[in-house]
Tab-separated table of C-alpha atoms in Angstrom:
chain	number	residue	atom	x	y	z
C	1	MET	CA	9.625	23.476	-13.404
C	2	ASN	CA	9.577	26.450	-10.743
C	3	GLU	CA	13.016	26.460	-9.253
C	4	SER	CA	11.501	27.289	-6.057
C	5	LEU	CA	10.115	23.963	-5.733
C	6	VAL	CA	12.966	21.995	-6.548
C	7	VAL	CA	15.589	20.248	-4.591
C	8	ASN	CA	18.685	18.636	-6.033
C	9	ASP	CA	20.628	16.038	-3.557
C	10	SER	CA	24.351	16.197	-4.134
C	11	SER	CA	24.842	12.728	-2.807
C	12	ALA	CA	21.499	11.013	-4.704
C	13	VAL	CA	19.880	11.383	-7.809
C	14	GLY	CA	17.006	12.440	-8.733
C	15	GLU	CA	14.099	15.494	-7.676
C	16	PRO	CA	12.364	15.083	-4.246
C	17	VAL	CA	8.541	16.033	-4.146
C	18	PRO	CA	7.945	19.869	-3.848
C	19	TRP	CA	7.094	19.958	-0.231
C	20	MET	CA	10.401	18.130	0.859
C	21	GLU	CA	13.117	20.464	0.178
C	22	ALA	CA	16.116	21.614	1.972
C	23	GLU	CA	17.438	25.117	0.663
C	24	SER	CA	21.160	25.629	1.035
C	25	LEU	CA	24.134	23.051	0.906
C	26	ASP	CA	26.688	23.075	3.688
C	27	GLN	CA	30.245	22.229	1.829
C	28	HIS	CA	31.204	20.095	5.184
C	29	ASN	CA	28.041	17.861	5.504
C	30	GLY	CA	27.013	17.581	1.796
C	31	SER	CA	23.201	18.930	2.194
C	32	LEU	CA	20.884	19.760	-0.116
C	33	GLU	CA	20.987	23.104	-2.530
C	34	LEU	CA	18.655	24.393	-4.976
C	35	SER	CA	20.030	23.801	-8.734
C	36	THR	CA	18.886	23.886	-12.093
C	37	ALA	CA	21.564	21.644	-13.482
C	38	PRO	CA	20.601	18.456	-15.268
C	39	LEU	CA	20.014	15.472	-13.422
C	40	GLU	CA	21.301	11.972	-14.291
C	41	PHE	CA	17.755	10.183	-13.604
C	42	PRO	CA	14.409	12.399	-14.446
C	43	VAL	CA	12.689	10.727	-11.584
C	44	ASN	CA	13.683	10.262	-8.331
C	45	PRO	CA	13.647	6.535	-6.700
C	46	TRP	CA	12.041	7.839	-3.632
C	47	ASP	CA	9.205	9.520	-5.445
C	48	ILE	CA	8.605	6.291	-7.126
C	49	MET	CA	8.494	4.350	-3.996
C	50	LEU	CA	5.913	6.695	-2.386
C	51	CYS	CA	3.629	6.626	-5.720
C	52	MET	CA	3.854	2.583	-5.619
C	53	SER	CA	2.969	2.800	-1.819
C	54	GLY	CA	0.205	5.238	-2.754
C	55	THR	CA	-1.350	2.732	-5.589
C	56	VAL	CA	-1.156	-0.370	-2.990
C	57	ILE	CA	-3.009	1.851	-0.329
C	58	ALA	CA	-5.603	3.176	-2.595
C	59	CYS	CA	-6.509	-0.252	-3.987
C	60	GLU	CA	-6.322	-2.149	-0.769
C	61	ASN	CA	-8.762	0.311	0.771
C	62	ALA	CA	-11.064	1.197	-2.277
C	63	ILE	CA	-12.294	-2.540	-2.016
C	64	VAL	CA	-12.822	-2.090	1.873
C	65	VAL	CA	-14.870	1.138	1.069
C	66	ALA	CA	-16.682	-0.464	-1.391
C	67	ILE	CA	-17.768	-3.894	0.682
C	68	ILE	CA	-19.018	-1.776	3.693
C	69	PHE	CA	-20.659	0.456	1.384
C	70	TYR	CA	-22.976	-2.097	-0.575
C	71	THR	CA	-23.360	-4.416	2.498
C	72	PRO	CA	-26.332	-3.402	4.712
C	73	THR	CA	-25.574	-5.667	7.259
C	74	LEU	CA	-22.231	-3.894	7.883
C	75	ARG	CA	-23.844	-0.927	9.539
C	76	THR	CA	-22.820	-1.485	13.163
C	77	PRO	CA	-20.710	1.425	14.886
C	78	MET	CA	-17.421	-0.719	14.647
C	79	PHE	CA	-17.831	-1.243	10.489
C	80	VAL	CA	-18.734	2.463	10.479
C	81	LEU	CA	-15.395	3.392	11.999
C	82	ILE	CA	-13.539	1.136	9.763
C	83	GLY	CA	-15.182	2.617	6.628
C	84	SER	CA	-13.776	5.903	7.882
C	85	LEU	CA	-10.417	4.720	8.379
C	86	ALA	CA	-10.493	3.173	4.906
C	87	THR	CA	-11.597	6.062	3.312
C	88	ALA	CA	-9.428	7.890	4.998
C	89	ASP	CA	-6.296	5.686	3.960
C	90	LEU	CA	-7.896	5.429	0.390
C	91	LEU	CA	-7.603	9.328	0.044
C	92	ALA	CA	-4.018	9.223	1.509
C	93	GLY	CA	-3.317	6.842	-1.290
C	94	MET	CA	-4.773	9.021	-3.765
C	95	GLY	CA	-2.833	11.958	-2.439
C	96	LEU	CA	0.627	10.444	-3.018
C	97	ILE	CA	-0.159	9.271	-6.145
C	98	LEU	CA	-1.511	12.738	-7.398
C	99	ASN	CA	1.765	14.242	-5.690
C	100	PHE	CA	3.846	12.193	-8.110
C	101	VAL	CA	1.634	13.039	-11.110
C	102	PHE	CA	1.501	16.965	-10.341
C	103	GLN	CA	5.378	17.139	-9.349
C	104	TYR	CA	6.422	15.716	-12.737
C	105	VAL	CA	3.730	17.167	-14.978
C	106	ILE	CA	2.453	20.302	-13.552
C	107	SER	CA	4.514	21.895	-10.947
C	108	SER	CA	3.318	25.346	-9.216
C	109	GLU	CA	3.228	26.718	-5.862
C	110	THR	CA	-0.647	26.611	-5.598
C	111	ILE	CA	-0.559	22.826	-6.564
C	112	SER	CA	2.070	22.007	-4.096
C	113	LEU	CA	-0.233	23.917	-1.535
C	114	ILE	CA	-3.068	21.841	-2.383
C	115	THR	CA	-1.414	18.482	-2.692
C	116	VAL	CA	0.310	18.678	0.910
C	117	GLY	CA	-2.828	19.711	2.509
C	118	PHE	CA	-4.727	16.936	0.860
C	119	LEU	CA	-2.268	14.707	2.301
C	120	VAL	CA	-2.080	16.227	5.921
C	121	ALA	CA	-6.043	16.130	6.146
C	122	SER	CA	-5.924	12.453	5.017
C	123	PHE	CA	-3.213	11.075	7.192
C	124	THR	CA	-4.646	13.075	10.171
C	125	ALA	CA	-8.136	11.628	9.349
C	126	SER	CA	-6.554	7.989	9.300
C	127	ILE	CA	-4.843	8.635	12.847
C	128	SER	CA	-7.888	10.133	14.288
C	129	SER	CA	-9.983	6.963	12.867
C	130	LEU	CA	-7.552	4.625	14.600
C	131	LEU	CA	-8.023	6.640	17.879
C	132	ALA	CA	-11.907	6.521	17.439
C	133	ILE	CA	-11.809	2.738	17.056
C	134	THR	CA	-9.826	2.495	20.250
C	135	VAL	CA	-12.526	4.709	22.086
C	136	ASP	CA	-15.069	2.360	20.622
C	137	ARG	CA	-13.390	-0.601	21.560
C	138	TYR	CA	-13.292	0.595	25.149
C	139	PHE	CA	-16.722	1.313	25.600
C	140	SER	CA	-17.786	-1.689	23.868
C	141	LEU	CA	-16.123	-3.399	26.904
C	142	TYR	CA	-16.708	-1.016	29.535
C	143	ASN	CA	-20.512	-0.707	28.526
C	144	ALA	CA	-21.162	-4.064	27.085
C	145	LEU	CA	-24.777	-4.223	27.799
C	146	THR	CA	-25.699	-1.020	26.424
C	147	TYR	CA	-23.446	-1.015	23.247
C	148	PHE	CA	-26.028	-1.511	20.913
C	149	SER	CA	-27.918	1.328	21.324
C	150	ASP	CA	-29.058	4.414	19.691
C	151	LYS	CA	-26.619	6.352	22.184
C	152	THR	CA	-23.561	4.381	20.568
C	153	LEU	CA	-24.234	5.146	17.119
C	154	GLN	CA	-24.669	8.759	18.144
C	155	CYS	CA	-21.488	8.801	19.707
C	156	VAL	CA	-19.752	7.364	16.739
C	157	HIS	CA	-21.296	10.057	14.291
C	158	LEU	CA	-20.231	12.660	16.974
C	159	MET	CA	-16.780	11.155	16.702
C	160	LEU	CA	-16.607	10.964	12.931
C	161	ILE	CA	-17.555	14.575	12.769
C	162	VAL	CA	-14.799	15.736	15.075
C	163	THR	CA	-12.660	13.571	13.034
C	164	TRP	CA	-13.057	14.802	9.812
C	165	GLY	CA	-13.899	18.573	11.121
C	166	VAL	CA	-10.491	18.487	12.474
C	167	SER	CA	-8.665	16.885	9.731
C	168	LEU	CA	-10.105	19.081	7.177
C	169	LEU	CA	-9.042	22.164	9.263
C	170	LEU	CA	-5.343	21.035	9.741
C	171	GLY	CA	-5.299	20.260	6.211
C	172	LEU	CA	-6.639	23.977	4.996
C	173	LEU	CA	-3.933	25.688	7.141
C	174	PRO	CA	-1.146	25.573	4.590
C	175	VAL	CA	-3.613	26.772	1.930
C	176	LEU	CA	-5.106	29.522	4.187
C	177	GLY	CA	-1.544	30.851	4.749
C	178	TRP	CA	0.271	28.769	7.244
C	179	ASN	CA	3.414	28.231	4.759
C	180	CYS	CA	6.731	28.964	4.188
C	181	LEU	CA	6.648	30.158	0.425
C	182	HIS	CA	7.108	33.789	1.186
C	183	GLU	CA	9.727	33.116	4.171
C	184	PRO	CA	11.910	30.087	3.178
C	185	ALA	CA	13.711	30.404	6.697
C	186	SER	CA	10.522	28.998	8.261
C	187	CYS	CA	10.629	25.878	6.300
C	188	SER	CA	10.485	22.687	8.015
C	189	ILE	CA	11.786	19.444	6.608
C	190	VAL	CA	8.275	19.173	4.882
C	191	ARG	CA	7.782	21.971	2.272
C	192	PRO	CA	5.720	24.187	2.347
C	193	LEU	CA	5.092	23.705	5.646
C	194	THR	CA	6.558	25.946	8.221
C	195	ARG	CA	8.164	24.272	11.151
C	196	SER	CA	5.649	25.408	13.780
C	197	ASN	CA	2.746	23.828	11.712
C	198	VAL	CA	4.821	20.328	11.840
C	199	MET	CA	5.508	20.816	15.258
C	200	LEU	CA	1.638	21.055	15.769
C	201	LEU	CA	1.237	17.759	13.841
C	202	ALA	CA	3.971	15.746	15.521
C	203	THR	CA	2.842	16.948	19.020
C	204	SER	CA	-0.982	16.109	18.276
C	205	PHE	CA	0.341	12.442	17.203
C	206	PHE	CA	1.934	12.110	20.263
C	207	ALA	CA	-0.972	13.062	22.418
C	208	ILE	CA	-3.021	10.702	20.335
C	209	PHE	CA	-0.597	7.500	20.705
C	210	VAL	CA	-0.364	8.118	24.270
C	211	LEU	CA	-4.047	8.274	24.855
C	212	MET	CA	-4.283	5.085	22.470
C	213	LEU	CA	-1.875	3.395	24.898
C	214	THR	CA	-3.792	4.544	27.791
C	215	LEU	CA	-6.670	3.062	26.499
C	216	TYR	CA	-5.234	0.011	25.516
C	217	PHE	CA	-4.106	-0.535	29.371
C	218	LYS	CA	-7.489	-0.024	30.500
C	219	ILE	CA	-8.939	-2.691	28.042
C	220	CYS	CA	-6.162	-4.892	29.244
C	221	LYS	CA	-7.613	-4.375	33.073
C	222	ILE	CA	-11.116	-5.157	31.876
C	223	VAL	CA	-9.960	-8.251	30.177
C	224	CYS	CA	-8.152	-9.307	32.991
C	225	ARG	CA	-10.926	-8.759	35.631
C	226	HIS	CA	-13.099	-10.671	33.399
C	227	ALA	CA	-10.861	-13.279	33.067
C	228	HIS	CA	-11.084	-13.627	36.765
C	229	GLN	CA	-14.767	-13.629	36.871
C	230	ILE	CA	-14.861	-16.437	34.542
C	231	ALA	CA	-12.350	-18.321	36.510
C	232	LEU	CA	-14.516	-18.147	39.528
C	233	GLN	CA	-17.875	-18.977	37.618
C	234	GLN	CA	-16.269	-21.891	35.519
C	235	HIS	CA	-19.000	-21.047	32.754
C	236	PHE	CA	-18.220	-22.510	29.575
C	237	PHE	CA	-20.068	-19.920	27.425
C	238	ALA	CA	-18.433	-17.361	29.445
C	239	THR	CA	-14.904	-19.031	28.295
C	240	SER	CA	-16.011	-18.507	24.830
C	241	HIS	CA	-16.804	-15.092	25.176
C	242	TYR	CA	-13.537	-14.639	26.843
C	243	VAL	CA	-11.585	-16.010	23.857
C	244	ALA	CA	-13.133	-13.673	21.712
C	245	THR	CA	-12.318	-10.480	23.840
C	246	LYS	CA	-8.748	-11.691	24.108
C	247	LYS	CA	-8.484	-11.835	20.268
C	248	GLY	CA	-9.777	-8.416	19.936
C	249	VAL	CA	-7.235	-7.219	22.685
C	250	SER	CA	-4.349	-9.135	20.623
C	251	THR	CA	-5.386	-7.284	17.627
C	252	LEU	CA	-5.219	-3.871	19.340
C	253	ALA	CA	-1.996	-4.895	20.329
C	254	ILE	CA	-0.942	-5.558	16.587
C	255	ILE	CA	-2.840	-2.010	15.787
C	256	LEU	CA	-0.853	-0.210	18.150
C	257	GLY	CA	2.598	-1.734	17.784
C	258	THR	CA	1.955	-1.233	13.780
C	259	PHE	CA	1.064	2.325	14.522
C	260	GLY	CA	4.136	3.224	16.758
C	261	ALA	CA	6.494	1.482	14.494
C	262	SER	CA	5.139	3.460	11.249
C	263	TRP	CA	4.558	6.939	12.332
C	264	LEU	CA	6.968	7.085	15.463
C	265	PRO	CA	10.204	7.531	13.067
C	266	PHE	CA	8.661	10.259	11.088
C	267	ALA	CA	6.925	12.135	14.125
C	268	ILE	CA	10.287	12.135	16.067
C	269	TYR	CA	12.162	13.732	13.048
C	270	CYS	CA	9.753	16.582	12.668
C	271	LEU	CA	10.658	17.558	15.993
C	272	VAL	CA	14.415	17.353	15.563
C	273	GLY	CA	14.870	17.756	11.968
C	274	GLU	CA	16.022	21.060	10.170
C	275	ARG	CA	15.177	22.308	6.702
C	276	GLU	CA	19.065	22.095	6.238
C	277	TYR	CA	19.191	18.488	6.479
C	278	PRO	CA	19.180	16.164	3.580
C	279	SER	CA	15.849	15.138	1.867
C	280	VAL	CA	16.863	11.525	2.005
C	281	TYR	CA	15.957	11.573	5.939
C	282	THR	CA	12.322	12.787	5.359
C	283	TYR	CA	11.774	10.033	2.566
C	284	ALA	CA	13.113	7.437	4.754
C	285	THR	CA	10.914	8.097	7.582
C	286	LEU	CA	8.113	8.909	5.621
C	287	LEU	CA	8.004	6.247	3.429
C	288	PRO	CA	7.528	3.546	6.549
C	289	ALA	CA	4.640	5.854	7.756
C	290	THR	CA	2.906	5.431	4.557
C	291	TYR	CA	2.751	1.492	5.414
C	292	ASN	CA	0.714	1.910	8.214
C	293	SER	CA	-2.278	2.888	5.793
C	294	MET	CA	-1.232	-0.206	3.965
C	295	ILE	CA	-1.346	-2.607	6.803
C	296	ASN	CA	-4.664	-0.989	8.113
C	297	PRO	CA	-7.015	-3.001	5.958
C	298	ILE	CA	-5.558	-6.003	6.556
C	299	ILE	CA	-5.781	-6.052	10.090
C	300	TYR	CA	-9.299	-4.454	10.542
C	301	ALA	CA	-11.076	-5.355	7.223
C	302	TYR	CA	-9.355	-8.472	5.586
C	303	ARG	CA	-9.124	-10.509	8.881
C	304	ASN	CA	-12.629	-9.879	9.774
C	305	SER	CA	-14.859	-12.935	8.797
C	306	GLU	CA	-17.907	-10.868	7.486
C	307	ILE	CA	-15.904	-8.939	5.268
C	308	GLN	CA	-14.193	-11.944	3.765
C	309	ARG	CA	-17.633	-13.294	3.110
C	310	SER	CA	-18.653	-10.427	1.523
C	311	ILE	CA	-15.751	-10.559	-0.646
C	312	TYR	CA	-16.522	-13.985	-1.559
C	313	MET	CA	-19.582	-13.562	-2.482
C	314	LEU	CA	-19.056	-10.341	-4.683
C	315	LEU	CA	-16.227	-12.427	-6.322
C	316	CYS	CA	-18.610	-15.136	-7.050
C	317	GLY	CA	-21.364	-13.042	-8.306
C	318	CYS	CA	-23.700	-13.945	-5.779
C	319	PHE	CA	-23.524	-11.012	-3.735
C	320	GLN	CA	-26.815	-10.400	-1.845
C	321	ALA	CA	-27.690	-7.133	-0.481
C	322	ASN	CA	-30.076	-8.515	2.361
C	323	GLY	CA	-27.742	-11.295	3.495
C	324	SER	CA	-28.037	-12.198	7.268
C	325	TYR	CA	-24.978	-11.970	9.225
C	326	ARG	CA	-24.442	-11.833	12.974
C	327	SER	CA	-23.462	-8.488	14.092
C	328	ARG	CA	-20.133	-8.501	16.051
C	329	SER	CA	-18.895	-6.309	18.644
C	330	PRO	CA	-15.765	-4.615	18.385
C	331	SER	CA	-13.844	-6.925	20.718
C	332	GLU	CA	-14.269	-9.627	18.077
C	333	VAL	CA	-13.337	-7.525	15.225
């Protein structure tokens, strides 16, 4: 195995992934060092957990992608964005699996760059898709009368182009030269990414998170205004619509809470962590971040009655391409 890509932890057994390396050992703090000494266990348990997480993520989201792709009625803007999210999470899960395989089978600097670039692009697309869904839900409430129009579909397509374009660009940066393979002193907690690269990614995450919180606050204001109007009018059908809208906002609150709990520890550690720190800190903050991609299909897809019906029909062998479902608004998803 290429020595420059291997790390040995004096306090934990096994080898972490090639892109999570600390290079020097501080005799007083028990940090990591490069070593070619034999390890007690050939596989790092943290790598196994990341691979298992990637396997679950890939399986969950592959079902969602297949259902949306093969169900023509799920072509509304909201389901298109959910499909984008599921695709990004599917790629992220596959990236975690490939990283594990390549690390212990084919270890090289080129593969390390490709793997980390693939993971950066996938997770960036996942986070950006969550922002796009939040924006779509806001406009579905702000412009409810004109939501189901060609203009909305065009906006969704534009958001998808920006989401995947930016994600692909960020994923290509390490491959195109923004890495620390030739300058170990510039490495971050995620090798071979440089510290400036990781700080850019972390700062972008905080910007997206703040924007999502802002939109969520505006959505809550809209819902409160609708509730006040409903209380004045006392229309039963309006109350029913309010209940559905409130359900959507509650779902959004769960999404934001899960999103923040999953990614905030890793994003903060990207800003404050140094490459000399033990790699166990990187593992301990990155693993919960992958859980967000594991929970996304449960929150967005499997809780939706239309997707549940499609799965049921598919499993029963009576899947019909021309089934008639009622198209739902984002506030009901």
